[in-house]
Tab-separated table of N, CA and C in Angstrom:
chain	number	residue	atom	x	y	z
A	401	UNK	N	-4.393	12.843	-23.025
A	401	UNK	CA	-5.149	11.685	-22.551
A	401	UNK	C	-4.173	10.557	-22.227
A	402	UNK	N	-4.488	10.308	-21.185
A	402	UNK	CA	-3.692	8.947	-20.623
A	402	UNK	C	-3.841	8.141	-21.203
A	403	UNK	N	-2.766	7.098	-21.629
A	403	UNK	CA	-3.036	5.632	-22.576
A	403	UNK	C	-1.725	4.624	-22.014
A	404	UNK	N	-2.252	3.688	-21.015
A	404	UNK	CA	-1.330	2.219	-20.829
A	404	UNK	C	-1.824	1.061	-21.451
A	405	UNK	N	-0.995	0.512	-22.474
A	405	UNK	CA	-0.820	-0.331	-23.307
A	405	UNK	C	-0.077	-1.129	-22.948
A	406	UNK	N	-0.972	-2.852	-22.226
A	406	UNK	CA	0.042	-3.883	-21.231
A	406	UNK	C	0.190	-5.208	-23.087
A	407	UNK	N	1.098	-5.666	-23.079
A	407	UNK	CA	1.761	-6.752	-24.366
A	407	UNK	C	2.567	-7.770	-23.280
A	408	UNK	N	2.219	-8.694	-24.516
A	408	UNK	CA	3.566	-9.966	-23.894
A	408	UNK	C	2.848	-10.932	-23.242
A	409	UNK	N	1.774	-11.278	-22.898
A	409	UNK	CA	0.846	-12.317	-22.443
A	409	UNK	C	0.717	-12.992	-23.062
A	410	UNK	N	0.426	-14.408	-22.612
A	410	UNK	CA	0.234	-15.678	-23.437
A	410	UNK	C	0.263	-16.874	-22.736
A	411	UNK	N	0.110	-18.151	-23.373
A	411	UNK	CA	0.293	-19.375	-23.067
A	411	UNK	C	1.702	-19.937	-22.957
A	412	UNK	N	2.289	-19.921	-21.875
A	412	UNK	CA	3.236	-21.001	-21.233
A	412	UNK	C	2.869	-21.969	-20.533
A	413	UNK	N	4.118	-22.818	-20.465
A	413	UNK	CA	4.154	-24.465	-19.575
A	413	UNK	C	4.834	-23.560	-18.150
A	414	UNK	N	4.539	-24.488	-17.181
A	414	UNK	CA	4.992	-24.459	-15.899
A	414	UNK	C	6.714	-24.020	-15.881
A	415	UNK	N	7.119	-23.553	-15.242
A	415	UNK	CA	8.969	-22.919	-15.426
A	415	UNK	C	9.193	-22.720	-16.802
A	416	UNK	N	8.321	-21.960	-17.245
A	416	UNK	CA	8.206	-21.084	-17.850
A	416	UNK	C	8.918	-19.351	-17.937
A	417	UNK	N	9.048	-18.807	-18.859
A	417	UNK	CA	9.042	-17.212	-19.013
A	417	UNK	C	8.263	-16.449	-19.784
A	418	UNK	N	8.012	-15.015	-19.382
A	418	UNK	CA	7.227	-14.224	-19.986
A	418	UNK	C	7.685	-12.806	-19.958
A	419	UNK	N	7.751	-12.155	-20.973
A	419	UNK	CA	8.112	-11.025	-20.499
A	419	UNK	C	7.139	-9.613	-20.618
A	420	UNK	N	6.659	-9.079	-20.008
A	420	UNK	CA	5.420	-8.397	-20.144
A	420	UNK	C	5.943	-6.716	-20.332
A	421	UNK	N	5.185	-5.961	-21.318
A	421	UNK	CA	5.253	-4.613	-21.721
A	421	UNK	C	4.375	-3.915	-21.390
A	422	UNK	N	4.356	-2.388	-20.665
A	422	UNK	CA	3.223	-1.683	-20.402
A	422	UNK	C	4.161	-0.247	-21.366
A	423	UNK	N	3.466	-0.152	-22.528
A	423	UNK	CA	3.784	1.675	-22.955
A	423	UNK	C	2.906	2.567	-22.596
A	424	UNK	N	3.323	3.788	-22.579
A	424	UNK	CA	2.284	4.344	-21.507
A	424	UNK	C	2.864	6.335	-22.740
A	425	UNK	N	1.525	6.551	-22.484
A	425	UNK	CA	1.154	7.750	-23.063
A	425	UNK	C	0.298	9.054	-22.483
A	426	UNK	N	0.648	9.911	-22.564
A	426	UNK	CA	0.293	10.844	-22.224
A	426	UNK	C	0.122	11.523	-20.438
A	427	UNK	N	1.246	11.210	-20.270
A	427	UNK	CA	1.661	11.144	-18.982
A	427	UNK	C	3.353	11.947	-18.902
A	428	UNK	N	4.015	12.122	-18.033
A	428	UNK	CA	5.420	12.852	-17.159
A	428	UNK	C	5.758	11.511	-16.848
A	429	UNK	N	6.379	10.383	-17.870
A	429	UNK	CA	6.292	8.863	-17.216
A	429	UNK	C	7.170	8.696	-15.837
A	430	UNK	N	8.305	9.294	-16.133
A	430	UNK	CA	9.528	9.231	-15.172
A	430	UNK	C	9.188	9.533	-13.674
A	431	UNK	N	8.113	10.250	-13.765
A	431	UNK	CA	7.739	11.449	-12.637
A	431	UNK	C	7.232	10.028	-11.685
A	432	UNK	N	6.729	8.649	-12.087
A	432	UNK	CA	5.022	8.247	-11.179
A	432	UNK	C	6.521	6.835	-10.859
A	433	UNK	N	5.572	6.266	-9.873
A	433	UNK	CA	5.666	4.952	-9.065
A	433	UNK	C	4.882	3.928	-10.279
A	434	UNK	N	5.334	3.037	-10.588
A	434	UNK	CA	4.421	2.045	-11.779
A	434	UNK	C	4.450	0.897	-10.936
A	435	UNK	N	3.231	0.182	-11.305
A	435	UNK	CA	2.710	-0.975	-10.645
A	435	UNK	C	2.617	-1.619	-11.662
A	436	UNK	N	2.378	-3.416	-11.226
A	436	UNK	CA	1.737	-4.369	-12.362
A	436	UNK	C	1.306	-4.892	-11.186
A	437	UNK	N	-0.043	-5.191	-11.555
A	437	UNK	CA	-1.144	-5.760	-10.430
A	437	UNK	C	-1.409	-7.309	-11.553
A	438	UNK	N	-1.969	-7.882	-11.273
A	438	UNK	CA	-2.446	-9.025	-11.052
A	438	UNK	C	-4.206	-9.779	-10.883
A	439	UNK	N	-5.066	-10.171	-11.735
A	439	UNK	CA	-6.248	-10.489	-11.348
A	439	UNK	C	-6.910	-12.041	-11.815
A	440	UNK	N	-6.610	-13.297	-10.698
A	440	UNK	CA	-6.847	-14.377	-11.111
A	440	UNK	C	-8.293	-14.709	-11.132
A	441	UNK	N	-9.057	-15.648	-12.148
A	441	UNK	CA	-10.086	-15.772	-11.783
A	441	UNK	C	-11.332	-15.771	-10.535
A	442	UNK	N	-12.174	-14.929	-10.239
A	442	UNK	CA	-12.643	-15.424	-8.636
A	442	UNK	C	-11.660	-14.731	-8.019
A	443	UNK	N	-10.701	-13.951	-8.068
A	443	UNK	CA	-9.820	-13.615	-7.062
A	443	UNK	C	-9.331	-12.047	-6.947
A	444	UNK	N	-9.587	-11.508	-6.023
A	444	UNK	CA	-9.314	-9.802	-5.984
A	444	UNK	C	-7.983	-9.481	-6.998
A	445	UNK	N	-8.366	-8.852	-7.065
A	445	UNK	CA	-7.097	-7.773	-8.272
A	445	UNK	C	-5.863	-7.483	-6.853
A	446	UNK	N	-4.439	-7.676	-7.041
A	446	UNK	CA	-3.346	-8.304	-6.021
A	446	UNK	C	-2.075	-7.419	-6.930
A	447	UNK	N	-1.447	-6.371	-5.492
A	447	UNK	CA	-0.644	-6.097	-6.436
A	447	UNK	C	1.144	-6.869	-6.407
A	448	UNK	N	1.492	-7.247	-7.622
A	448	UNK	CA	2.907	-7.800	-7.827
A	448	UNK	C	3.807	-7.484	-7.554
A	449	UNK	N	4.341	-6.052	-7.814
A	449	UNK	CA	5.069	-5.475	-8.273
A	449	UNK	C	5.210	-3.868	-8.026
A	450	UNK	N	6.269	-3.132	-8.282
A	450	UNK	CA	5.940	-1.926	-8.158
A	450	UNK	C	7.721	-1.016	-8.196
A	451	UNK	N	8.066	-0.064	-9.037
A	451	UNK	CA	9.058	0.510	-9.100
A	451	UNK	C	8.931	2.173	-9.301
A	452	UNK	N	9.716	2.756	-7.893
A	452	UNK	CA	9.651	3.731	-8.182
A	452	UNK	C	10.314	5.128	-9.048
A	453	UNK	N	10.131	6.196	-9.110
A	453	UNK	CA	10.749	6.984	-9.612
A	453	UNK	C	12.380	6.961	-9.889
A	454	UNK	N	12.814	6.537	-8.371
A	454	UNK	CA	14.045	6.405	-8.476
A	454	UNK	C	14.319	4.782	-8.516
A	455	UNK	N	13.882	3.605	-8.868
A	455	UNK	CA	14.065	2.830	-9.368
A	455	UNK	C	13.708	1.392	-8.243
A	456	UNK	N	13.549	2.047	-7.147
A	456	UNK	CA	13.422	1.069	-6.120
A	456	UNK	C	12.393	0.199	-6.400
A	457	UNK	N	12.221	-1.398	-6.248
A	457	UNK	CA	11.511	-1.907	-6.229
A	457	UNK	C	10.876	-2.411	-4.751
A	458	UNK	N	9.673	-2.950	-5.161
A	458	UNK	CA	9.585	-3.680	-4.497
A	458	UNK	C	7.990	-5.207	-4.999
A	459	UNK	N	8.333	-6.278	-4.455
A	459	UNK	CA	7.599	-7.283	-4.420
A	459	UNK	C	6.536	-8.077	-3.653
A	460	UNK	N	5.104	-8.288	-4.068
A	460	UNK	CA	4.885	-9.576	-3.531
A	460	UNK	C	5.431	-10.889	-3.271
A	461	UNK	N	5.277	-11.264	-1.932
A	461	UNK	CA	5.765	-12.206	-1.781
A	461	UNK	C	5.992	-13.686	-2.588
A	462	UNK	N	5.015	-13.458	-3.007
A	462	UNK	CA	5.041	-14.730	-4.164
A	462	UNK	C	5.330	-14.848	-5.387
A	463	UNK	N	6.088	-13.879	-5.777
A	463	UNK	CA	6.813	-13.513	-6.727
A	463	UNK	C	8.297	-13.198	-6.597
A	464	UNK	N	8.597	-13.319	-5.362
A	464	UNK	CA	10.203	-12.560	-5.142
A	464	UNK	C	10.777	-13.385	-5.300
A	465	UNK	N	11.811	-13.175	-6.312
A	465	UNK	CA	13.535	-14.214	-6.845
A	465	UNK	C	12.443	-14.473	-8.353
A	466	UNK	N	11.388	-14.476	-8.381
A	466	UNK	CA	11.177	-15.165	-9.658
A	466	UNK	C	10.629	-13.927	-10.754
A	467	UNK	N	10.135	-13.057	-10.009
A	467	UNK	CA	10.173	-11.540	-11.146
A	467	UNK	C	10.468	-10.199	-11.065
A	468	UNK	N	10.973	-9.519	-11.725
A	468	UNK	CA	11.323	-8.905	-11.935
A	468	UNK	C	10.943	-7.418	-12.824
A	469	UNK	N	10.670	-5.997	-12.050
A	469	UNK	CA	10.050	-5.185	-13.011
A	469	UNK	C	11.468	-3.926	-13.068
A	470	UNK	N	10.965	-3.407	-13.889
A	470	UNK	CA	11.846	-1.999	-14.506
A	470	UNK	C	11.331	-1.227	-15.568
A	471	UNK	N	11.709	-0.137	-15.523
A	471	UNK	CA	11.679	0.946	-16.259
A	471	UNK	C	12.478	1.267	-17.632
A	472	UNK	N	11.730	1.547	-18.417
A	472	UNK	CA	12.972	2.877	-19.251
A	472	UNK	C	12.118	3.640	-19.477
A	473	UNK	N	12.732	5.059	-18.957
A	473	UNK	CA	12.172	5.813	-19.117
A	473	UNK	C	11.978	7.271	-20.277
A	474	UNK	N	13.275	6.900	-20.927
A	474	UNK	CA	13.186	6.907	-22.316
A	474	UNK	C	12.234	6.679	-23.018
A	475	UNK	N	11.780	5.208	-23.409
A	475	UNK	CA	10.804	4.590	-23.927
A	475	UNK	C	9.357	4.653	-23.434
A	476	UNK	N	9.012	5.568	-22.242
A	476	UNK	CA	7.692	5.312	-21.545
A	476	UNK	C	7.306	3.649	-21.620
A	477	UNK	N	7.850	3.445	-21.206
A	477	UNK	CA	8.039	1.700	-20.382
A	477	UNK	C	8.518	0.979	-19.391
A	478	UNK	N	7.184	0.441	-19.027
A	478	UNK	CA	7.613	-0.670	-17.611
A	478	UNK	C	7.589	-2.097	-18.170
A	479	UNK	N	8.097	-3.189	-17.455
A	479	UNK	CA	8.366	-4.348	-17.968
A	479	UNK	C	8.039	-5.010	-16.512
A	480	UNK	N	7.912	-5.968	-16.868
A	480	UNK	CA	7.739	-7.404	-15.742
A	480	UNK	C	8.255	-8.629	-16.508
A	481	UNK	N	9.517	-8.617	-16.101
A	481	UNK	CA	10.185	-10.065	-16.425
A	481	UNK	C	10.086	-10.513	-15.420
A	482	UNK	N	9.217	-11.995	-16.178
A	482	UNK	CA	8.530	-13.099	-15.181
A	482	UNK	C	9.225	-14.780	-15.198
A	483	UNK	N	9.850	-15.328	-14.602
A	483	UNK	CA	10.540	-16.143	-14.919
A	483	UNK	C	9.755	-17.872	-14.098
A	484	UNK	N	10.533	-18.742	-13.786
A	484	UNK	CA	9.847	-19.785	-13.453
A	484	UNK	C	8.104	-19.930	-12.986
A	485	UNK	N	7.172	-19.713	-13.968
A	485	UNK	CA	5.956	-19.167	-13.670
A	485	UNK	C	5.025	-20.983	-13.412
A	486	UNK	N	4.120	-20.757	-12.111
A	486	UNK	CA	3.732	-21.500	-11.817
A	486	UNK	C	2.193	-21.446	-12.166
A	487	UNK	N	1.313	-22.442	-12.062
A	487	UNK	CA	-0.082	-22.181	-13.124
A	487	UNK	C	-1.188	-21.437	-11.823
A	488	UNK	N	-0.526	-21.108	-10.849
A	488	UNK	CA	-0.890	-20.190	-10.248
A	488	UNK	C	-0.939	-18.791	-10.137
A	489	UNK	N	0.631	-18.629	-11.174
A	489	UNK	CA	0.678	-17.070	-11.524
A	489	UNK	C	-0.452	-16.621	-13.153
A	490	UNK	N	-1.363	-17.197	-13.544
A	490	UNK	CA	-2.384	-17.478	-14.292
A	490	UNK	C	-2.983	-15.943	-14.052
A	491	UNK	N	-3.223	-15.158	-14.814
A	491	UNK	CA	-4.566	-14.341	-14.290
A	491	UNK	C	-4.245	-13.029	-15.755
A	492	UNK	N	-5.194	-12.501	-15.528
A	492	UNK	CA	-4.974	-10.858	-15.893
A	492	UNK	C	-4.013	-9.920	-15.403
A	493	UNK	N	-2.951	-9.523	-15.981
A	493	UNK	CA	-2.007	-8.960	-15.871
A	493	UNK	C	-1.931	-7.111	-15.875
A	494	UNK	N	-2.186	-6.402	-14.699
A	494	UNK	CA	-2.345	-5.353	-15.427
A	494	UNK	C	-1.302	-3.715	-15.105
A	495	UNK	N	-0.663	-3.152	-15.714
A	495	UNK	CA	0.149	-1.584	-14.803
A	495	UNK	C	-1.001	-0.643	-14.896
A	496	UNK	N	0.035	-0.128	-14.214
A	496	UNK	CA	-1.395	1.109	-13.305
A	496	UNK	C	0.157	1.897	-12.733
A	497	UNK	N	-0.835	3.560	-12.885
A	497	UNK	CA	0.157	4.323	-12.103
A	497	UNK	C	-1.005	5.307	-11.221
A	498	UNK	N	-0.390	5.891	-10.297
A	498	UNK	CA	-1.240	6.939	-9.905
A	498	UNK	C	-0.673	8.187	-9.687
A	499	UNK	N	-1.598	9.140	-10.213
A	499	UNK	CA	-1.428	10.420	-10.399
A	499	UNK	C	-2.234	11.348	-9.350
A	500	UNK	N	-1.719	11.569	-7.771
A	500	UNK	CA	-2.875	11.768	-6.770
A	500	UNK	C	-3.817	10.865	-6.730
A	501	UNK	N	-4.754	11.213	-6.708
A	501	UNK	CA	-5.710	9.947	-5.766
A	501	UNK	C	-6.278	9.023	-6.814
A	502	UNK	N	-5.563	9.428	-8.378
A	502	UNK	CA	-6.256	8.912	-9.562
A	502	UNK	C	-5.600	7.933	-10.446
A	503	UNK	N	-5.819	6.809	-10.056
A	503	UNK	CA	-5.382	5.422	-10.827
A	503	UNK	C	-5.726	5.502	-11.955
A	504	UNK	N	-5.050	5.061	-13.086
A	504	UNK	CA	-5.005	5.100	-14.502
A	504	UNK	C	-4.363	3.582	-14.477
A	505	UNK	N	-5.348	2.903	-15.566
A	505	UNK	CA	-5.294	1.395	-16.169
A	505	UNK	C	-4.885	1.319	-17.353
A	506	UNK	N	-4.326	0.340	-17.656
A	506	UNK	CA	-4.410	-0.663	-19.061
A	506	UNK	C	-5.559	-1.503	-18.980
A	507	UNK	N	-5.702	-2.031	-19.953
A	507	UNK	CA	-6.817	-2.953	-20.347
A	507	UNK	C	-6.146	-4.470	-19.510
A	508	UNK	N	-4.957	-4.542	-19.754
A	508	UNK	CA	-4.186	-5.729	-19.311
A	508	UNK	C	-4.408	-6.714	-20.334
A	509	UNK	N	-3.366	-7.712	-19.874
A	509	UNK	CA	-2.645	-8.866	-20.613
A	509	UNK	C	-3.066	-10.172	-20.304
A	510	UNK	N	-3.287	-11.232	-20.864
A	510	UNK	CA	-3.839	-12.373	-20.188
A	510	UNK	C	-2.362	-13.509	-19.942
A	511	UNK	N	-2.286	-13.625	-18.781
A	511	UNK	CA	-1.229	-14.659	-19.059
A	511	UNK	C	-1.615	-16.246	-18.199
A	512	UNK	N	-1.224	-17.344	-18.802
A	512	UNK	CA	-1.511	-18.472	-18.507
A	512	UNK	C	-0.955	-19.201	-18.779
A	513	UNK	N	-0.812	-19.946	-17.513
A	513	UNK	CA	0.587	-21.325	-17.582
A	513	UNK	C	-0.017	-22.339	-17.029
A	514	UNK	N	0.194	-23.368	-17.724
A	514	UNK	CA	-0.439	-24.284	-18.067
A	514	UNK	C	0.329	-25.291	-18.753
A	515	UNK	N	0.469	-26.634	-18.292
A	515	UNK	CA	1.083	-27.611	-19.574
A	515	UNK	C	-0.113	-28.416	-20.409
């Protein structure tokens, strides 16, 4: 049984950091593309982030220079180091991988910046 477990959410001030954890279970972790999507109040679920097998990233625009995701794949873990966070990057935080046409969730993380 599949199990992603997103940590590390919380209350920050504006230029701010956060560093966010997805462990992930019962899965070939190394094998998938990992995402961290994103869901602000009122606002479609947006994806952030995304690193693949072989390590390539890539970003939303409104996040690029300021975060950062990776792997170990050792640990069945993805990360999103999030750095100067604006109270716009506010929302539900969530990884997701897909396995064929079948997305698998975490519950996700709440993060909010705010002074």
């Amino acid at each position: 049984q599949v199990q992603l477990v997103e940590s590390g959410g919380g209350l920050v001030q504006p230029g701010g950091s956060l560093r966010l954890s997805c462990a992930a279970s019962g899965t070939i972790f190394r094998l998938y593309t990992w995402n961290w999507y994103r869901q602000a109040p009122g606002k479609e679920r947006e994806l952030v982030a995304a690193i693949t097998s072989g390590s390539t990233t890539n970003y939303a625009d409104s996040v690029k220079g300021r975060f950062t995701i990776s792997r170990d794949n050792a640990a069945n873990t993805v990360y999103l180091e999030m750095n100067s966070l604006k109270p716009e990057d506010t929302a539900v935080y969530y990884c997701n991988f897909y396995r064929g046409v079948i997305g698998y969730w975490g519950k996700g993380t709440l993060v909010t910046v705010s002074s």
